[in-house]
mmCIF file of N, CA and C in Angstrom:
data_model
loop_
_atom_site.group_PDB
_atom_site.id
_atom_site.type_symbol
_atom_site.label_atom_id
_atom_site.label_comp_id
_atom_site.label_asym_id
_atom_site.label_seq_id
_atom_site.Cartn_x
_atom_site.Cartn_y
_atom_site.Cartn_z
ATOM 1 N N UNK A 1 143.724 -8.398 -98.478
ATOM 2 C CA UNK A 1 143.470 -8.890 -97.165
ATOM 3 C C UNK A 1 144.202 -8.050 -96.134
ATOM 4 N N UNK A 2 143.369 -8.164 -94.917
ATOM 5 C CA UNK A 2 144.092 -7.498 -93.890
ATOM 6 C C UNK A 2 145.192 -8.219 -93.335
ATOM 7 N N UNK A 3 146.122 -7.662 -92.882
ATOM 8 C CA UNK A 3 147.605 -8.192 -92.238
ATOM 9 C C UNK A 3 147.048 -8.857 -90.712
ATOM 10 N N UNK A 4 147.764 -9.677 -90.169
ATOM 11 C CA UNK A 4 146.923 -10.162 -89.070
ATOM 12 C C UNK A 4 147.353 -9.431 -87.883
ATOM 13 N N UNK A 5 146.390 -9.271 -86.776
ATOM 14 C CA UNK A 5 147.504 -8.186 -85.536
ATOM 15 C C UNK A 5 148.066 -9.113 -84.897
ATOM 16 N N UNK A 6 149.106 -7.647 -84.626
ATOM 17 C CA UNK A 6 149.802 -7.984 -83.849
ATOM 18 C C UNK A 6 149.799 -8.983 -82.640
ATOM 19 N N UNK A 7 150.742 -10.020 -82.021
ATOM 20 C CA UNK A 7 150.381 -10.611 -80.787
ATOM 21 C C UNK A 7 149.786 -9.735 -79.610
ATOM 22 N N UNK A 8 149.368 -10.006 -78.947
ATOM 23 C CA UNK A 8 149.412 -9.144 -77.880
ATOM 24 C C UNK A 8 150.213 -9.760 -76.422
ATOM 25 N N UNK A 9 150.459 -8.784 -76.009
ATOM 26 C CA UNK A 9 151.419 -9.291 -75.324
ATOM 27 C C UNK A 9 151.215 -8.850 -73.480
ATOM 28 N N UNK A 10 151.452 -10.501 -73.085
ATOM 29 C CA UNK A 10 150.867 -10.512 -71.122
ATOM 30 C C UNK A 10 152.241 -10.050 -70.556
ATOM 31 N N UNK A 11 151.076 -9.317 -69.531
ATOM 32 C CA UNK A 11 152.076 -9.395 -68.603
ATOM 33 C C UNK A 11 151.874 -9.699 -67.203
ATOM 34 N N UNK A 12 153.546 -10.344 -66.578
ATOM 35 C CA UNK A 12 153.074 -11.842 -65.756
ATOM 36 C C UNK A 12 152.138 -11.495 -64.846
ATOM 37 N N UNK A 13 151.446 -12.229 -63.994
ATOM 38 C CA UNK A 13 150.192 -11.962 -62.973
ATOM 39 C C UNK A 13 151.641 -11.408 -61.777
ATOM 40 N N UNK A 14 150.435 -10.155 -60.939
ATOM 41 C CA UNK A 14 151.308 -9.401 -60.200
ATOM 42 C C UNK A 14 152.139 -10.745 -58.910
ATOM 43 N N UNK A 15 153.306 -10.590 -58.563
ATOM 44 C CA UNK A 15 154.157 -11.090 -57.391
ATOM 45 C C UNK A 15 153.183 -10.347 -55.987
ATOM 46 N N UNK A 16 152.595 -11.399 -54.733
ATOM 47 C CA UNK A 16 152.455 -10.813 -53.986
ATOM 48 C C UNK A 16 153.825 -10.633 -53.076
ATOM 49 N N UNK A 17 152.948 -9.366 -52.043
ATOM 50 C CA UNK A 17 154.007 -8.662 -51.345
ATOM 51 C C UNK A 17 155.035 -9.688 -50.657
ATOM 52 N N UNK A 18 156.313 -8.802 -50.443
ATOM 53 C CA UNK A 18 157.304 -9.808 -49.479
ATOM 54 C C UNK A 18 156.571 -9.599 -48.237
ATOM 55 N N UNK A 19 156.949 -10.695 -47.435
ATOM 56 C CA UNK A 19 156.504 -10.974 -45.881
ATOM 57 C C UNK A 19 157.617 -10.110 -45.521
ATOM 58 N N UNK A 20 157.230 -9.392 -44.488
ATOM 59 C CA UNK A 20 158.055 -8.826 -43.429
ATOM 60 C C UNK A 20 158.928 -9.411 -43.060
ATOM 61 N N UNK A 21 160.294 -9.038 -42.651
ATOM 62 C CA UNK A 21 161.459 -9.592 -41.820
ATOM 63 C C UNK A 21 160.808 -10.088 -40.262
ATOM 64 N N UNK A 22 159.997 -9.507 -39.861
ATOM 65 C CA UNK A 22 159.609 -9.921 -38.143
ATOM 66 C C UNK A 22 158.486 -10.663 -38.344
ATOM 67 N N UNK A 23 157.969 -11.317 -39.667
ATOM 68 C CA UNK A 23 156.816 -12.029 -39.427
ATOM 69 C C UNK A 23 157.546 -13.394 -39.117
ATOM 70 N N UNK A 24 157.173 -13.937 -38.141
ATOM 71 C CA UNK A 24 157.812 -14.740 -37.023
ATOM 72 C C UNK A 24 156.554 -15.429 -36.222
ATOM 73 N N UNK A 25 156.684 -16.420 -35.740
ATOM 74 C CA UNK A 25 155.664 -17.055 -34.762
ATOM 75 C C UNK A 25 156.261 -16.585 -33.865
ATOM 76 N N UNK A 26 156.998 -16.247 -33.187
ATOM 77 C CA UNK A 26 157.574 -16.162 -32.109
ATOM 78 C C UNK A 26 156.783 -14.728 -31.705
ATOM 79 N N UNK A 27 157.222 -13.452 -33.100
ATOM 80 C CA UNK A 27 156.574 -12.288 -32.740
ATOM 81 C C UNK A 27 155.134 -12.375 -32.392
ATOM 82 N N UNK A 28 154.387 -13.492 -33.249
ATOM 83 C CA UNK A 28 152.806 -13.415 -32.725
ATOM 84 C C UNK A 28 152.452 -14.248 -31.369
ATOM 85 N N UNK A 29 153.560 -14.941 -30.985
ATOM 86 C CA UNK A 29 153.446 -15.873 -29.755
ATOM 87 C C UNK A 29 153.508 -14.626 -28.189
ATOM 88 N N UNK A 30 154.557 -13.567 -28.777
ATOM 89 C CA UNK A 30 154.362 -12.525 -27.902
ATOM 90 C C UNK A 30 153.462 -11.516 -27.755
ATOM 91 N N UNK A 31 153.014 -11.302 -28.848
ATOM 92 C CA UNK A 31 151.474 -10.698 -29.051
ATOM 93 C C UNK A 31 150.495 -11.331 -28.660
ATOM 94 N N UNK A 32 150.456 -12.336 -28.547
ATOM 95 C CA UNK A 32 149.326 -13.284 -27.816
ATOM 96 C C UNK A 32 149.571 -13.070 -26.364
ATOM 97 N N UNK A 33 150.793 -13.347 -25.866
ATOM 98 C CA UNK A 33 151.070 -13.163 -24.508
ATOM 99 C C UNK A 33 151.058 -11.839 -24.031
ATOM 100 N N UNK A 34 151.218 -11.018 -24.744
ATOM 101 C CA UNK A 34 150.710 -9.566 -23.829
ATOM 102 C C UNK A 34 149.104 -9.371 -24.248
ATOM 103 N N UNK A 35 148.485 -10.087 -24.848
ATOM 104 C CA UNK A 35 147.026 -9.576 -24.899
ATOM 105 C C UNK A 35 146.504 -10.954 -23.452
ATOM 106 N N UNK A 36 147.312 -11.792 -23.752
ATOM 107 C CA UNK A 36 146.979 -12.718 -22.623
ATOM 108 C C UNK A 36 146.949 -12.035 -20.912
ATOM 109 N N UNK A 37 148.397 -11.686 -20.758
ATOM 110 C CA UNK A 37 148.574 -10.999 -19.330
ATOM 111 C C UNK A 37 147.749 -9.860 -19.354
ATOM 112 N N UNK A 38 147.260 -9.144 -20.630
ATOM 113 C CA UNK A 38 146.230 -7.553 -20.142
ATOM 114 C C UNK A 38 145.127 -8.328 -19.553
ATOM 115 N N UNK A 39 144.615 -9.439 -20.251
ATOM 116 C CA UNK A 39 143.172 -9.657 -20.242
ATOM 117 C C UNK A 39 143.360 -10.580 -18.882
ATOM 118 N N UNK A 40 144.264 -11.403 -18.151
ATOM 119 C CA UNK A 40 144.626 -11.748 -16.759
ATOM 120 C C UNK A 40 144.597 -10.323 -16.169
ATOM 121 N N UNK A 41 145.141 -9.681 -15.659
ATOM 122 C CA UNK A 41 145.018 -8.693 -15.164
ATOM 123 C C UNK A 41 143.694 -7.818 -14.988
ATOM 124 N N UNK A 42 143.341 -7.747 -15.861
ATOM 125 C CA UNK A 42 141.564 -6.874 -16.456
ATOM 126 C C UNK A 42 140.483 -8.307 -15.641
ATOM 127 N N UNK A 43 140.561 -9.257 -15.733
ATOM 128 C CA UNK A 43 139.744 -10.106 -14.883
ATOM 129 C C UNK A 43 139.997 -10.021 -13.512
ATOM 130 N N UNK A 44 141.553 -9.904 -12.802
ATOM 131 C CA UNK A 44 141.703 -9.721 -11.787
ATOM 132 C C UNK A 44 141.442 -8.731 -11.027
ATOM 133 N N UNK A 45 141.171 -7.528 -11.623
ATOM 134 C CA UNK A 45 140.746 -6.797 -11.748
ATOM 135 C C UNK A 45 139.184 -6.442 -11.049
ATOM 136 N N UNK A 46 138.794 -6.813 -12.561
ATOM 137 C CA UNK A 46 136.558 -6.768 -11.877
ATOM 138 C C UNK A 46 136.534 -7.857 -11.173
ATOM 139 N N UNK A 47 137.172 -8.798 -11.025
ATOM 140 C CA UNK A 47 136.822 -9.867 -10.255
ATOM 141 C C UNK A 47 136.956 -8.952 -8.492
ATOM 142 N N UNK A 48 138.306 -8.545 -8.214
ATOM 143 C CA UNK A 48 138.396 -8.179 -7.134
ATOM 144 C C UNK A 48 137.376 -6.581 -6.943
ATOM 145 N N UNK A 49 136.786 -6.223 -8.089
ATOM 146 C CA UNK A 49 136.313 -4.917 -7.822
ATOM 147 C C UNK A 49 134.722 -5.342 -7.574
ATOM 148 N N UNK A 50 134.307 -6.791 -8.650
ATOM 149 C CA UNK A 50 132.550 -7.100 -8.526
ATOM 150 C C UNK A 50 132.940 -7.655 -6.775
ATOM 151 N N UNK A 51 133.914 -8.451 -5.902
ATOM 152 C CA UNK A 51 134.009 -9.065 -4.774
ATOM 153 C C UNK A 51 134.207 -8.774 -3.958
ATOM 154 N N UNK A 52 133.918 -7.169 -3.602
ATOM 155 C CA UNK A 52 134.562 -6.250 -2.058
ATOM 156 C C UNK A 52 134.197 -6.695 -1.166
ATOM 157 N N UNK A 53 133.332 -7.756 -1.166
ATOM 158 C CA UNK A 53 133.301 -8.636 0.547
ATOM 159 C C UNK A 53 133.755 -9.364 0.720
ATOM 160 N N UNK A 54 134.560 -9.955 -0.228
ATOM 161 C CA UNK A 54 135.602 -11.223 -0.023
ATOM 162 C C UNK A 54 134.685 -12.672 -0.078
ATOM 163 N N UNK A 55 133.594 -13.178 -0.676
ATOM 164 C CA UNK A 55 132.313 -13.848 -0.159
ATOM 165 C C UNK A 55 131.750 -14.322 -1.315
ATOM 166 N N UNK A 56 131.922 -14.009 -2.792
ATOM 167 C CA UNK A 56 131.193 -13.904 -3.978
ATOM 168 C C UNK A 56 132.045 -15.099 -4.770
ATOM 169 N N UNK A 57 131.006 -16.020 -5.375
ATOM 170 C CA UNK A 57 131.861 -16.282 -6.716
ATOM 171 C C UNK A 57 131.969 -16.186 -7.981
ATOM 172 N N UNK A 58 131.192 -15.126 -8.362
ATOM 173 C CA UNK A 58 131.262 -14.043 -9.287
ATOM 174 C C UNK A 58 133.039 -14.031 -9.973
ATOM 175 N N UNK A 59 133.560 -13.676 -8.486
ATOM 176 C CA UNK A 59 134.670 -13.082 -8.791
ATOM 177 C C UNK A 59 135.559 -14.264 -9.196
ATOM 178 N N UNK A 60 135.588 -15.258 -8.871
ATOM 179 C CA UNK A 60 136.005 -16.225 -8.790
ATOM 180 C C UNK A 60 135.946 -16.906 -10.481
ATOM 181 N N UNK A 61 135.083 -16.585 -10.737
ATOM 182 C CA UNK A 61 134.467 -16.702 -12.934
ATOM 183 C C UNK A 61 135.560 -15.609 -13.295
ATOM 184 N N UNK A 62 135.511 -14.730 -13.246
ATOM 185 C CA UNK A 62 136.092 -13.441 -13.264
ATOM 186 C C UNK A 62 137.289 -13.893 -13.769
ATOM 187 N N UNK A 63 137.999 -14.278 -12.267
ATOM 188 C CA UNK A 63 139.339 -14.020 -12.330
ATOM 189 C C UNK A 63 139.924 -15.585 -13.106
ATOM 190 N N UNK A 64 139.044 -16.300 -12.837
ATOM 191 C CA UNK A 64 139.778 -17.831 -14.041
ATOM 192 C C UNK A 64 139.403 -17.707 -15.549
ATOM 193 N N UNK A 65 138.716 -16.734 -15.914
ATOM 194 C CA UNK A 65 137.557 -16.576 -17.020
ATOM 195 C C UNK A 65 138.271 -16.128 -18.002
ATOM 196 N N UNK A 66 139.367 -15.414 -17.790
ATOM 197 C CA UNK A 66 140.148 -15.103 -18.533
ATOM 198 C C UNK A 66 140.910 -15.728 -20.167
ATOM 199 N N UNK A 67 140.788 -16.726 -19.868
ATOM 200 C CA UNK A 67 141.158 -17.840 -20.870
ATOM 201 C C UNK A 67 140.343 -17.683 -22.535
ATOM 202 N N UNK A 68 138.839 -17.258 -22.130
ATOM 203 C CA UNK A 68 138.385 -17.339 -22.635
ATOM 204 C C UNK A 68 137.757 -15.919 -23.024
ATOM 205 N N UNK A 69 138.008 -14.907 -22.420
ATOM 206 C CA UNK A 69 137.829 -13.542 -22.488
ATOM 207 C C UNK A 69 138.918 -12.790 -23.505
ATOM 208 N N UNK A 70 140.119 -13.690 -23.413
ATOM 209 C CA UNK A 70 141.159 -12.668 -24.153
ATOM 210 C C UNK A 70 140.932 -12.922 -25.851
ATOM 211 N N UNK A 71 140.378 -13.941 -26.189
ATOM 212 C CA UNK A 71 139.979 -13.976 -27.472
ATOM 213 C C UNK A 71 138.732 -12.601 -28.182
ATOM 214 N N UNK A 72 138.594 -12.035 -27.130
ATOM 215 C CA UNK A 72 137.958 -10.940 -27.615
ATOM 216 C C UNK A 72 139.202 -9.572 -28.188
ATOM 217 N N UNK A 73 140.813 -10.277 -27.347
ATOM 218 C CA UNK A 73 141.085 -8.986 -27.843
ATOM 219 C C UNK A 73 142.157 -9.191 -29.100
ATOM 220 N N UNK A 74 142.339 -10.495 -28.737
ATOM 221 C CA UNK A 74 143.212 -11.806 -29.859
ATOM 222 C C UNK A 74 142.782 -11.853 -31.305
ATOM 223 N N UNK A 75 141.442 -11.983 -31.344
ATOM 224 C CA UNK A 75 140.659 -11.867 -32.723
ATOM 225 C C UNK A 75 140.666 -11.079 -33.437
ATOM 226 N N UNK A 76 140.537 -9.567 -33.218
ATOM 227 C CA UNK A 76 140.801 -8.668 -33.722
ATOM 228 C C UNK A 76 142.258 -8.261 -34.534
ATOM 229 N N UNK A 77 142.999 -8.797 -33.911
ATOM 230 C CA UNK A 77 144.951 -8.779 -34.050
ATOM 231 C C UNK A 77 145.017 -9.728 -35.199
ATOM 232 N N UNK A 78 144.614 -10.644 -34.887
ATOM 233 C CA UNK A 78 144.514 -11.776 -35.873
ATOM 234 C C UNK A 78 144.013 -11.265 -37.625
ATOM 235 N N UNK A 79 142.519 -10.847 -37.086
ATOM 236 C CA UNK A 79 142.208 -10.494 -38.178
ATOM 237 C C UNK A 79 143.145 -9.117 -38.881
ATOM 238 N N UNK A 80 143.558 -7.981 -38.197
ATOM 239 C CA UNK A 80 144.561 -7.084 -38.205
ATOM 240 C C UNK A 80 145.884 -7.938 -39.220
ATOM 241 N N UNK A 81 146.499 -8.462 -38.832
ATOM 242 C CA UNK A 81 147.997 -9.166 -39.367
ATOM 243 C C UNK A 81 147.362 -10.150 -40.359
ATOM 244 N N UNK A 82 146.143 -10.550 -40.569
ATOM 245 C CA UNK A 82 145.992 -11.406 -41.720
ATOM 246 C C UNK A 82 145.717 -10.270 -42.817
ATOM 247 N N UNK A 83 144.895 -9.367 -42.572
ATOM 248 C CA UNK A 83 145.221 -8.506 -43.645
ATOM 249 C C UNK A 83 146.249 -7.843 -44.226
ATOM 250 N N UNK A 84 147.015 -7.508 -43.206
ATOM 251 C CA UNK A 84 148.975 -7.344 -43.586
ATOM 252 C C UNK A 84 149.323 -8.268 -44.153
ATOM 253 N N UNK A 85 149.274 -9.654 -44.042
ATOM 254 C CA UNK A 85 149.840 -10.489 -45.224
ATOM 255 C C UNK A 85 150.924 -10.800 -43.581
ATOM 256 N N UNK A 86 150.626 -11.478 -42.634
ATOM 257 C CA UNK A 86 151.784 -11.845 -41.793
ATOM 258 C C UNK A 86 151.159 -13.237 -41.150
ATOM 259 N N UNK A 87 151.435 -14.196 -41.830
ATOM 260 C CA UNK A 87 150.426 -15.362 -41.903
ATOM 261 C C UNK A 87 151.304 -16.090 -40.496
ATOM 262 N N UNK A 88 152.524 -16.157 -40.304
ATOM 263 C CA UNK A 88 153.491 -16.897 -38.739
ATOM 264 C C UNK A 88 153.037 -15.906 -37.546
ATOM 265 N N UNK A 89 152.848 -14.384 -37.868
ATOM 266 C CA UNK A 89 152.019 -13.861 -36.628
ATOM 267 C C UNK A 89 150.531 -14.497 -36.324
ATOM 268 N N UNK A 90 149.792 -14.723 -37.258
ATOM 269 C CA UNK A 90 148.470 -15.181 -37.228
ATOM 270 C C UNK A 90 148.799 -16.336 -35.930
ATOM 271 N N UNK A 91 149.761 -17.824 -36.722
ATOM 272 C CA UNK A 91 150.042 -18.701 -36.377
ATOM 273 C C UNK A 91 150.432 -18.556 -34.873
ATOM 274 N N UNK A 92 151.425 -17.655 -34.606
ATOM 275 C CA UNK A 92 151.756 -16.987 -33.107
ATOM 276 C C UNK A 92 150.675 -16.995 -32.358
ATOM 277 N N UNK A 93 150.086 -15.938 -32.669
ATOM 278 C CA UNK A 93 148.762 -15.467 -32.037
ATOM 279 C C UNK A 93 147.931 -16.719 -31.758
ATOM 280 N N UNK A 94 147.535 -17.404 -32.753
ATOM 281 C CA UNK A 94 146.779 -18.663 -32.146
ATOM 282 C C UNK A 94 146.914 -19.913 -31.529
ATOM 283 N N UNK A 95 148.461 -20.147 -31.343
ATOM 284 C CA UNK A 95 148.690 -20.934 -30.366
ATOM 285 C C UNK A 95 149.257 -20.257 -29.211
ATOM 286 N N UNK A 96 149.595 -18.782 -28.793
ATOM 287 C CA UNK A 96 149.555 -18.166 -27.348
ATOM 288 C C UNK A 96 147.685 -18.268 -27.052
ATOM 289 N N UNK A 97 146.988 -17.928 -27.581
ATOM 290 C CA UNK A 97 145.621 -17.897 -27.339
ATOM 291 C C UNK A 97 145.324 -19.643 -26.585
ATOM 292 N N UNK A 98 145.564 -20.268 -27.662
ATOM 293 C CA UNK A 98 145.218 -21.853 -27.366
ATOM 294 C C UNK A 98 145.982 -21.997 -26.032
ATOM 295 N N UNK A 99 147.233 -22.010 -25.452
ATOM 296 C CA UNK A 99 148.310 -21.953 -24.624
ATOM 297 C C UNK A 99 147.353 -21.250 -23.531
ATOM 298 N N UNK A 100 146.650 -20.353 -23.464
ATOM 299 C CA UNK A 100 146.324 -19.539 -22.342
ATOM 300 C C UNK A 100 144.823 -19.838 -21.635
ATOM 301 N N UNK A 101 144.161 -20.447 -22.649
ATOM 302 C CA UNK A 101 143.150 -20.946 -22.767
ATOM 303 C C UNK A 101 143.163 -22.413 -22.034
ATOM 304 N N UNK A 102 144.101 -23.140 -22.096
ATOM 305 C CA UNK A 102 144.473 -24.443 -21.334
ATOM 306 C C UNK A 102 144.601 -24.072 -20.031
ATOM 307 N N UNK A 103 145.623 -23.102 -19.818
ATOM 308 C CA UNK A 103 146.160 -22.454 -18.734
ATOM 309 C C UNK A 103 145.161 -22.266 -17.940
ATOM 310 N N UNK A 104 144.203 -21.236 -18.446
ATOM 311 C CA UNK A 104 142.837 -21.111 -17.607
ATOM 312 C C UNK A 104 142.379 -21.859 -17.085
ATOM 313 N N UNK A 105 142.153 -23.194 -18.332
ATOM 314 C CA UNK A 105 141.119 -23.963 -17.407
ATOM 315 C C UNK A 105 141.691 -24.410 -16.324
ATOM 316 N N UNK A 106 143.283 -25.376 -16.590
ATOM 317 C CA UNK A 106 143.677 -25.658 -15.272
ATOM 318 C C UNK A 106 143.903 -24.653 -14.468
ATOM 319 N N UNK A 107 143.670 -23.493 -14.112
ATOM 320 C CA UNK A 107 143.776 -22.567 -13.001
ATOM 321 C C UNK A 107 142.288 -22.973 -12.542
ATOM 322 N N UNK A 108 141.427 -22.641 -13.317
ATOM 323 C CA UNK A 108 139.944 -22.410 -13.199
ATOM 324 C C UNK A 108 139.510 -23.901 -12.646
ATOM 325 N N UNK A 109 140.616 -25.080 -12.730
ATOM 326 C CA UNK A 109 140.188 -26.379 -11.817
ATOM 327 C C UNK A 109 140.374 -26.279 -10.417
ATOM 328 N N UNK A 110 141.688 -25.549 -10.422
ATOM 329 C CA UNK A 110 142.276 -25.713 -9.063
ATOM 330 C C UNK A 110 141.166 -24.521 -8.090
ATOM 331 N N UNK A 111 141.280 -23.551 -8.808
ATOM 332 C CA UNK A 111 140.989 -22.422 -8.414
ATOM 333 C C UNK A 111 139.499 -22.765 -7.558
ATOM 334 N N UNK A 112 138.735 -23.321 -8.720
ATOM 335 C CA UNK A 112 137.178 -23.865 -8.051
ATOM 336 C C UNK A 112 136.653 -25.217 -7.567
ATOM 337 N N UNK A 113 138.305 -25.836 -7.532
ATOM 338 C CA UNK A 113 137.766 -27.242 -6.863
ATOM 339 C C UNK A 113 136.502 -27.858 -7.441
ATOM 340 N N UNK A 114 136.892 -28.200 -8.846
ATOM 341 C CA UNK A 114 136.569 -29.480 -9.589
ATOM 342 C C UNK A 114 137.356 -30.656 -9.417
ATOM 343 N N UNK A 115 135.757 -31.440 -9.540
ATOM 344 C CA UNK A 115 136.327 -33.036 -9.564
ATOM 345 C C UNK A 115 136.628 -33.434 -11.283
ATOM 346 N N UNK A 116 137.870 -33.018 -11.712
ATOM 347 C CA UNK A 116 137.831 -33.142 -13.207
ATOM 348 C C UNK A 116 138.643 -34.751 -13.004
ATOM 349 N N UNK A 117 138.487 -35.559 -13.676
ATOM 350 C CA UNK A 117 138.896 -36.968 -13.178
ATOM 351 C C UNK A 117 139.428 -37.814 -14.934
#
């Protein structure tokens, strides 16, 4: 008879990577806030550039619109640091987004004189 084989022998399932020292909500809370103030700025921006007669409310969407514009540049980052494996930046990032997004609207109440009640 044949001898029986050998065991074979595992080895353990791989350890994923360590998280970064700066993966932090705080770091993605500031990454949110500078994509927040570009994309304020960039509305204030075409708003005052679509409104050279002072007369439009174009500009007026524009410049409160923001809230909801910066998730174009938020999403990308997001998706960026989730593939790094930096899951408290993610977290950062999406409550400065949420945070700015509130912000808007109440600007975007005052700003256009809604009866929000």
């Amino acid at each position: 008879m044949n001898p029986p084989p050998p065991p074979a022998i595992l080895d353990p399932p791989p350890l994923p990577p360590p998280a970064p020292s700066n993966d932090t909500v705080l770091v993605g809370c500031l990454m949110g806030c500078g994509t927040s103030v570009a994309f304020a700025l960039l509305g204030l921006l075409a708003g005052l550039t679509v409104d050279s007669g002072g007369h439009g409310k174009l500009s007026d969407y524009l410049i409160v619109g923001w809230g909801v514009t910066q998730w174009i540049g938020i999403i990308p980052i997001i998706m960026s640091q989730r593939r790094a494996g930096n899951k408290n930046r993610v977290k950062g990032l999406i409550i400065a987004g949420c945070i700015g997004l509130l912000l808007s609207s109440a600007c975007a109440s005052i700003l256009l004189n809604l009866n929000i009640k």
